PDB file of C-alpha atoms in Angstrom:
ATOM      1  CA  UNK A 282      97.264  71.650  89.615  1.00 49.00           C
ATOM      2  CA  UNK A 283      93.869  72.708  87.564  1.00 42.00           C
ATOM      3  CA  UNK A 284      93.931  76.253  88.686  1.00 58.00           C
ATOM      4  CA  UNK A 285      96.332  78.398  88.145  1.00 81.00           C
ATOM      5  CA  UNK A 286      96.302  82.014  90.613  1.00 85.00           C
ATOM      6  CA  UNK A 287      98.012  84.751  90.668  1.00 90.00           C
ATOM      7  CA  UNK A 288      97.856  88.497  91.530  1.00 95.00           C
ATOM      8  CA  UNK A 289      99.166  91.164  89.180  1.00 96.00           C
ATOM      9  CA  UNK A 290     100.010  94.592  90.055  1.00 98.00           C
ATOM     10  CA  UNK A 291     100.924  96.645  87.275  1.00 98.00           C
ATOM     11  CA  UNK A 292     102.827 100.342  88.635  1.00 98.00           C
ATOM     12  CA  UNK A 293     103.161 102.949  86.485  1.00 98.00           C
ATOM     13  CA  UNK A 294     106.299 105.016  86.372  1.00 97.00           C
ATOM     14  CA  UNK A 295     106.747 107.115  89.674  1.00 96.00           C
ATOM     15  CA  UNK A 296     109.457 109.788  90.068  1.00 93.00           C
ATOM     16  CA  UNK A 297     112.952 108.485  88.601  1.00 93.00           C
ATOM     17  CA  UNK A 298     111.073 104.636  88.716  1.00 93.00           C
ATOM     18  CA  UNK A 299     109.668 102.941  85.531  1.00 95.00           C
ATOM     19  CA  UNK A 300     106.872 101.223  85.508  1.00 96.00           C
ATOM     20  CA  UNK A 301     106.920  97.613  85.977  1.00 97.00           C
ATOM     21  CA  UNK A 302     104.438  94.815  85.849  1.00 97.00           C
ATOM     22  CA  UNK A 303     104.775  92.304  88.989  1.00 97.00           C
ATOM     23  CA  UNK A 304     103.319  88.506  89.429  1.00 95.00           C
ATOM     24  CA  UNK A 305     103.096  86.487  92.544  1.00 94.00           C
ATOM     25  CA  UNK A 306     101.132  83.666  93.536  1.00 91.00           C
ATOM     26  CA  UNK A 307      99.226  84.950  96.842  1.00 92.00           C
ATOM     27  CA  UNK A 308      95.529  84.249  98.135  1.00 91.00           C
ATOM     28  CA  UNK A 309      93.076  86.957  97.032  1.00 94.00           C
ATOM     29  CA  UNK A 310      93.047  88.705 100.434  1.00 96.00           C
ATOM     30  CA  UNK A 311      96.790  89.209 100.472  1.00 96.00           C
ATOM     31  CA  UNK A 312      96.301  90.497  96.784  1.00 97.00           C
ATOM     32  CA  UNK A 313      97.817  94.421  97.228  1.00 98.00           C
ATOM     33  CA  UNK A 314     100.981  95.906  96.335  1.00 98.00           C
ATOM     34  CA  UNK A 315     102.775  95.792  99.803  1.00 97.00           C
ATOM     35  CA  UNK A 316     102.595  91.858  99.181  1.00 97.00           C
ATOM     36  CA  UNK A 317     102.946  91.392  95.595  1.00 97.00           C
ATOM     37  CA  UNK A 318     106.205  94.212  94.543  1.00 97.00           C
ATOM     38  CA  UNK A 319     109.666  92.727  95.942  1.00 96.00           C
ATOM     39  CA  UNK A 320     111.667  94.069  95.910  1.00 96.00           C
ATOM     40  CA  UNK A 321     109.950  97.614  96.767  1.00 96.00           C
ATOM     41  CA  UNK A 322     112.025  99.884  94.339  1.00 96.00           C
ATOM     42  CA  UNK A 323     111.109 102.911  96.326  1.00 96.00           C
ATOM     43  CA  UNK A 324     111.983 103.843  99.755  1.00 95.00           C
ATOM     44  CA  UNK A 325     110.215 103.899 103.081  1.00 94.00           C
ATOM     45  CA  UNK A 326     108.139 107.395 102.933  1.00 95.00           C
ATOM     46  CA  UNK A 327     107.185 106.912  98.920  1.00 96.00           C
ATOM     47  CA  UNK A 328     105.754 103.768  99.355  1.00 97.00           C
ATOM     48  CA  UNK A 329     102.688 104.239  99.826  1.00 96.00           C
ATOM     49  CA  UNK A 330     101.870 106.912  97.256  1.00 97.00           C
ATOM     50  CA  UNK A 331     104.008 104.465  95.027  1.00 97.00           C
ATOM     51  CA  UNK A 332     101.320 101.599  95.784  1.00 98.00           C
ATOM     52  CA  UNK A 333      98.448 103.979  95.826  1.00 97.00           C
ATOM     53  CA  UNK A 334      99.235 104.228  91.668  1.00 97.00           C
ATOM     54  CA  UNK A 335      99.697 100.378  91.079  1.00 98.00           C
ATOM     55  CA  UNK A 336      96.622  98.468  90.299  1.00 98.00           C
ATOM     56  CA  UNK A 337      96.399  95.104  91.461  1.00 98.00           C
ATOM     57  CA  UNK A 338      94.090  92.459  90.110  1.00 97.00           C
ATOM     58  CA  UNK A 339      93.398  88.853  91.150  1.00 96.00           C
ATOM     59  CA  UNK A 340      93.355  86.416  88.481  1.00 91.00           C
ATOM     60  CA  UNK A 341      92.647  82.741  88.083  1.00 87.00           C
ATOM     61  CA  UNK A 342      92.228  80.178  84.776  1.00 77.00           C
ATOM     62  CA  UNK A 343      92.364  76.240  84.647  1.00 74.00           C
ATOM     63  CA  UNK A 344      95.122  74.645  83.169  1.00 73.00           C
ATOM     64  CA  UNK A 345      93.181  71.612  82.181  1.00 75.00           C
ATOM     65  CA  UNK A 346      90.034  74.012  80.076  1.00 74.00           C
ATOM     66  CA  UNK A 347      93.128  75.506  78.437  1.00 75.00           C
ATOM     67  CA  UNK A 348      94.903  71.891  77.434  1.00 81.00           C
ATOM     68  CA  UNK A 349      91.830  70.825  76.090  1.00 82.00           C
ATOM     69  CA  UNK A 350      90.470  73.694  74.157  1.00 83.00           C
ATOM     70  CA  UNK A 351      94.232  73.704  72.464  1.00 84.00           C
ATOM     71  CA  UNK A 352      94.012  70.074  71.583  1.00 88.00           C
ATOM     72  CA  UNK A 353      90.256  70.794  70.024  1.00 88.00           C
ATOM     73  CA  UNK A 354      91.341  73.274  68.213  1.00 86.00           C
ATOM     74  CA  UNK A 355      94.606  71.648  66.459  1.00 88.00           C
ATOM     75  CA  UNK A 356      92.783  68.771  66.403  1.00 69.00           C
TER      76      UNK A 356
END
């Protein structure tokens, strides 16, 4: 596969929680932190003002751009 997506939310810590970095392969639309963090580490009523902190951020690159611009430049 050429391209390569993901969505990355990265949370900052929240009461007794750390923050934590998650990565899941979703379509753009679905890119938000109810679909990307799993588990949810807080419970029911703090998740939203949990996922109102995390900022989430659709990202694609090519595999194939990133082969060849490696073999260029060890080449």
């Amino acid at each position: 596969n050429s391209e390569d997506v993901r969505c990355k939310c990265i949370c900052p810590p929240y009461k007794d929680h750390s923050g934590h970095i998650y990565n899941k392969n979703v379509s753009q639309k679905d890119c938000d932190c109810l679909h990307v963090v799993e588990p949810m580490p807080v419970p029911g009523p703090d998740v939203e003002a949990y996922c109102l902190r995390c900022e989430c951020k659709y990202e694609e690159r090519s595999s194939v751009t990133i082969k060849v611009s490696s073999v260029i430049l060890l080449g």
